[in-house]
Amino acid sequence: MWWLYLYVGLATAGILVLGALAVRLFAEVQRLARQVARSTDDLSRAADRLSRAAEPLAERAGDISRQ
């Protein structure tokens, strides 16, 4: 009969370990999502700055090609 208690104890320990790993995974996924969002914002700002910086160059290039 002791083997039944052993199996139940091992199964419970396994479920607890899986639960702890799931909590850690959830925390890491949230951290990764925040990092992706921050990187997306940075890229968006950089694209806006690049577009604003390229506008005068494009106008000058258009003026040169028309001459």
mmCIF file of N, CA and C in Angstrom:
data_model
loop_
_atom_site.group_PDB
_atom_site.id
_atom_site.type_symbol
_atom_site.label_atom_id
_atom_site.label_comp_id
_atom_site.label_asym_id
_atom_site.label_seq_id
_atom_site.Cartn_x
_atom_site.Cartn_y
_atom_site.Cartn_z
ATOM 1 N N MET A 1 0.813 -1.199 0.000
ATOM 2 C CA MET A 1 0.000 0.000 0.000
ATOM 3 C C MET A 1 0.866 1.277 0.000
ATOM 4 N N TRP A 2 2.088 1.171 0.504
ATOM 5 C CA TRP A 2 2.952 2.340 0.562
ATOM 6 C C TRP A 2 3.282 2.866 -0.821
ATOM 7 N N TRP A 3 3.303 1.990 -1.822
ATOM 8 C CA TRP A 3 3.616 2.395 -3.185
ATOM 9 C C TRP A 3 2.561 3.335 -3.748
ATOM 10 N N LEU A 4 1.302 3.166 -3.294
ATOM 11 C CA LEU A 4 0.239 4.066 -3.736
ATOM 12 C C LEU A 4 0.513 5.492 -3.250
ATOM 13 N N TYR A 5 0.921 5.631 -2.002
ATOM 14 C CA TYR A 5 1.258 6.948 -1.459
ATOM 15 C C TYR A 5 2.475 7.540 -2.175
ATOM 16 N N LEU A 6 3.424 6.682 -2.509
ATOM 17 C CA LEU A 6 4.596 7.130 -3.235
ATOM 18 C C LEU A 6 4.213 7.668 -4.610
ATOM 19 N N TYR A 7 3.371 6.965 -5.329
ATOM 20 C CA TYR A 7 2.942 7.410 -6.662
ATOM 21 C C TYR A 7 2.156 8.724 -6.593
ATOM 22 N N VAL A 8 1.285 8.826 -5.628
ATOM 23 C CA VAL A 8 0.507 10.052 -5.474
ATOM 24 C C VAL A 8 1.432 11.213 -5.112
ATOM 25 N N GLY A 9 2.388 10.968 -4.233
ATOM 26 C CA GLY A 9 3.344 12.010 -3.851
ATOM 27 C C GLY A 9 4.202 12.442 -5.036
ATOM 28 N N LEU A 10 4.664 11.486 -5.821
ATOM 29 C CA LEU A 10 5.480 11.824 -6.993
ATOM 30 C C LEU A 10 4.656 12.583 -8.033
ATOM 31 N N ALA A 11 3.418 12.169 -8.234
ATOM 32 C CA ALA A 11 2.554 12.870 -9.190
ATOM 33 C C ALA A 11 2.298 14.294 -8.722
ATOM 34 N N THR A 12 2.063 14.480 -7.442
ATOM 35 C CA THR A 12 1.834 15.818 -6.896
ATOM 36 C C THR A 12 3.090 16.682 -7.053
ATOM 37 N N ALA A 13 4.246 16.093 -6.772
ATOM 38 C CA ALA A 13 5.499 16.841 -6.928
ATOM 39 C C ALA A 13 5.710 17.224 -8.391
ATOM 40 N N GLY A 14 5.402 16.317 -9.296
ATOM 41 C CA GLY A 14 5.534 16.616 -10.725
ATOM 42 C C GLY A 14 4.626 17.748 -11.150
ATOM 43 N N ILE A 15 3.405 17.734 -10.675
ATOM 44 C CA ILE A 15 2.460 18.808 -11.022
ATOM 45 C C ILE A 15 2.930 20.139 -10.447
ATOM 46 N N LEU A 16 3.472 20.121 -9.229
ATOM 47 C CA LEU A 16 3.987 21.359 -8.631
ATOM 48 C C LEU A 16 5.177 21.901 -9.420
ATOM 49 N N VAL A 17 6.058 21.008 -9.862
ATOM 50 C CA VAL A 17 7.205 21.445 -10.659
ATOM 51 C C VAL A 17 6.719 22.050 -11.978
ATOM 52 N N LEU A 18 5.765 21.392 -12.634
ATOM 53 C CA LEU A 18 5.226 21.929 -13.888
ATOM 54 C C LEU A 18 4.546 23.278 -13.670
ATOM 55 N N GLY A 19 3.851 23.434 -12.555
ATOM 56 C CA GLY A 19 3.215 24.713 -12.243
ATOM 57 C C GLY A 19 4.239 25.819 -12.042
ATOM 58 N N ALA A 20 5.315 25.508 -11.335
ATOM 59 C CA ALA A 20 6.365 26.509 -11.113
ATOM 60 C C ALA A 20 7.018 26.896 -12.434
ATOM 61 N N LEU A 21 7.268 25.917 -13.291
ATOM 62 C CA LEU A 21 7.851 26.225 -14.594
ATOM 63 C C LEU A 21 6.891 27.050 -15.455
ATOM 64 N N ALA A 22 5.607 26.784 -15.351
ATOM 65 C CA ALA A 22 4.622 27.559 -16.119
ATOM 66 C C ALA A 22 4.599 29.010 -15.658
ATOM 67 N N VAL A 23 4.724 29.240 -14.356
ATOM 68 C CA VAL A 23 4.748 30.613 -13.831
ATOM 69 C C VAL A 23 5.993 31.343 -14.326
ATOM 70 N N ARG A 24 7.138 30.662 -14.312
ATOM 71 C CA ARG A 24 8.374 31.286 -14.807
ATOM 72 C C ARG A 24 8.264 31.596 -16.297
ATOM 73 N N LEU A 25 7.682 30.661 -17.054
ATOM 74 C CA LEU A 25 7.516 30.878 -18.488
ATOM 75 C C LEU A 25 6.606 32.067 -18.753
ATOM 76 N N PHE A 26 5.515 32.179 -18.000
ATOM 77 C CA PHE A 26 4.588 33.296 -18.157
ATOM 78 C C PHE A 26 5.294 34.627 -17.896
ATOM 79 N N ALA A 27 6.123 34.678 -16.854
ATOM 80 C CA ALA A 27 6.848 35.911 -16.534
ATOM 81 C C ALA A 27 7.828 36.264 -17.649
ATOM 82 N N GLU A 28 8.518 35.278 -18.197
ATOM 83 C CA GLU A 28 9.475 35.547 -19.279
ATOM 84 C C GLU A 28 8.766 35.994 -20.554
ATOM 85 N N VAL A 29 7.607 35.420 -20.841
ATOM 86 C CA VAL A 29 6.851 35.825 -22.030
ATOM 87 C C VAL A 29 6.377 37.264 -21.879
ATOM 88 N N GLN A 30 5.937 37.629 -20.697
ATOM 89 C CA GLN A 30 5.530 39.018 -20.469
ATOM 90 C C GLN A 30 6.706 39.966 -20.645
ATOM 91 N N ARG A 31 7.873 39.584 -20.135
ATOM 92 C CA ARG A 31 9.066 40.423 -20.279
ATOM 93 C C ARG A 31 9.451 40.563 -21.750
ATOM 94 N N LEU A 32 9.370 39.475 -22.486
ATOM 95 C CA LEU A 32 9.678 39.518 -23.911
ATOM 96 C C LEU A 32 8.676 40.391 -24.658
ATOM 97 N N ALA A 33 7.405 40.310 -24.305
ATOM 98 C CA ALA A 33 6.389 41.132 -24.967
ATOM 99 C C ALA A 33 6.644 42.615 -24.715
ATOM 100 N N ARG A 34 7.034 42.968 -23.495
ATOM 101 C CA ARG A 34 7.353 44.374 -23.204
ATOM 102 C C ARG A 34 8.563 44.829 -24.011
ATOM 103 N N GLN A 35 9.556 43.966 -24.130
ATOM 104 C CA GLN A 35 10.751 44.320 -24.893
ATOM 105 C C GLN A 35 10.425 44.482 -26.377
ATOM 106 N N VAL A 36 9.577 43.622 -26.908
ATOM 107 C CA VAL A 36 9.177 43.737 -28.317
ATOM 108 C C VAL A 36 8.399 45.025 -28.542
ATOM 109 N N ALA A 37 7.515 45.369 -27.624
ATOM 110 C CA ALA A 37 6.746 46.608 -27.753
ATOM 111 C C ALA A 37 7.667 47.824 -27.711
ATOM 112 N N ARG A 38 8.646 47.799 -26.803
ATOM 113 C CA ARG A 38 9.584 48.916 -26.709
ATOM 114 C C ARG A 38 10.421 49.020 -27.990
ATOM 115 N N SER A 39 10.847 47.890 -28.521
ATOM 116 C CA SER A 39 11.629 47.905 -29.764
ATOM 117 C C SER A 39 10.797 48.392 -30.938
ATOM 118 N N THR A 40 9.534 48.017 -30.971
ATOM 119 C CA THR A 40 8.651 48.474 -32.035
ATOM 120 C C THR A 40 8.480 49.987 -31.983
ATOM 121 N N ASP A 41 8.315 50.521 -30.784
ATOM 122 C CA ASP A 41 8.207 51.975 -30.637
ATOM 123 C C ASP A 41 9.492 52.670 -31.082
ATOM 124 N N ASP A 42 10.635 52.110 -30.692
ATOM 125 C CA ASP A 42 11.922 52.695 -31.098
ATOM 126 C C ASP A 42 12.073 52.683 -32.616
ATOM 127 N N LEU A 43 11.709 51.578 -33.236
ATOM 128 C CA LEU A 43 11.802 51.487 -34.698
ATOM 129 C C LEU A 43 10.858 52.473 -35.382
ATOM 130 N N SER A 44 9.688 52.635 -34.827
ATOM 131 C CA SER A 44 8.719 53.579 -35.401
ATOM 132 C C SER A 44 9.255 55.009 -35.323
ATOM 133 N N ARG A 45 9.819 55.359 -34.175
ATOM 134 C CA ARG A 45 10.388 56.707 -34.045
ATOM 135 C C ARG A 45 11.562 56.899 -35.000
ATOM 136 N N ALA A 46 12.401 55.875 -35.144
ATOM 137 C CA ALA A 46 13.547 55.976 -36.047
ATOM 138 C C ALA A 46 13.076 56.114 -37.494
ATOM 139 N N ALA A 47 12.026 55.399 -37.869
ATOM 140 C CA ALA A 47 11.500 55.509 -39.233
ATOM 141 C C ALA A 47 10.942 56.905 -39.483
ATOM 142 N N ASP A 48 10.285 57.483 -38.496
ATOM 143 C CA ASP A 48 9.767 58.851 -38.641
ATOM 144 C C ASP A 48 10.914 59.850 -38.804
ATOM 145 N N ARG A 49 11.948 59.700 -37.986
ATOM 146 C CA ARG A 49 13.102 60.605 -38.102
ATOM 147 C C ARG A 49 13.776 60.459 -39.457
ATOM 148 N N LEU A 50 13.898 59.237 -39.946
ATOM 149 C CA LEU A 50 14.514 59.009 -41.247
ATOM 150 C C LEU A 50 13.684 59.627 -42.353
ATOM 151 N N SER A 51 12.390 59.489 -42.256
ATOM 152 C CA SER A 51 11.514 60.063 -43.281
ATOM 153 C C SER A 51 11.607 61.591 -43.286
ATOM 154 N N ARG A 52 11.658 62.194 -42.079
ATOM 155 C CA ARG A 52 11.799 63.652 -42.013
ATOM 156 C C ARG A 52 13.157 64.112 -42.527
ATOM 157 N N ALA A 53 14.205 63.319 -42.274
ATOM 158 C CA ALA A 53 15.538 63.697 -42.730
ATOM 159 C C ALA A 53 15.681 63.517 -44.234
ATOM 160 N N ALA A 54 14.967 62.582 -44.814
ATOM 161 C CA ALA A 54 15.098 62.300 -46.249
ATOM 162 C C ALA A 54 14.281 63.258 -47.107
ATOM 163 N N GLU A 55 13.296 63.912 -46.518
ATOM 164 C CA GLU A 55 12.435 64.808 -47.301
ATOM 165 C C GLU A 55 13.205 65.918 -48.008
ATOM 166 N N PRO A 56 14.061 66.680 -47.315
ATOM 167 C CA PRO A 56 14.809 67.736 -48.011
ATOM 168 C C PRO A 56 15.737 67.175 -49.091
ATOM 169 N N LEU A 57 16.325 66.029 -48.830
ATOM 170 C CA LEU A 57 17.201 65.421 -49.832
ATOM 171 C C LEU A 57 16.417 65.033 -51.078
ATOM 172 N N ALA A 58 15.237 64.509 -50.895
ATOM 173 C CA ALA A 58 14.411 64.114 -52.034
ATOM 174 C C ALA A 58 13.988 65.343 -52.843
ATOM 175 N N GLU A 59 13.669 66.411 -52.138
ATOM 176 C CA GLU A 59 13.306 67.651 -52.870
ATOM 177 C C GLU A 59 14.489 68.188 -53.655
ATOM 178 N N ARG A 60 15.674 68.180 -53.045
ATOM 179 C CA ARG A 60 16.861 68.655 -53.763
ATOM 180 C C ARG A 60 17.189 67.755 -54.951
ATOM 181 N N ALA A 61 17.023 66.468 -54.785
ATOM 182 C CA ALA A 61 17.299 65.537 -55.886
ATOM 183 C C ALA A 61 16.317 65.790 -57.032
ATOM 184 N N GLY A 62 15.071 66.076 -56.694
ATOM 185 C CA GLY A 62 14.078 66.372 -57.717
ATOM 186 C C GLY A 62 14.409 67.665 -58.449
ATOM 187 N N ASP A 63 14.904 68.676 -57.723
ATOM 188 C CA ASP A 63 15.285 69.939 -58.354
ATOM 189 C C ASP A 63 16.468 69.745 -59.297
ATOM 190 N N ILE A 64 17.417 68.950 -58.886
ATOM 191 C CA ILE A 64 18.606 68.706 -59.712
ATOM 192 C C ILE A 64 18.229 67.971 -60.994
ATOM 193 N N SER A 65 17.367 66.984 -60.886
ATOM 194 C CA SER A 65 17.016 66.179 -62.069
ATOM 195 C C SER A 65 16.165 66.993 -63.068
ATOM 196 N N ARG A 66 15.493 68.034 -62.609
ATOM 197 C CA ARG A 66 14.665 68.843 -63.497
ATOM 198 C C ARG A 66 15.498 69.833 -64.307
ATOM 199 N N GLN A 67 16.698 70.108 -63.844
ATOM 200 C CA GLN A 67 17.504 71.140 -64.535
ATOM 201 C C GLN A 67 18.101 70.655 -65.811
#
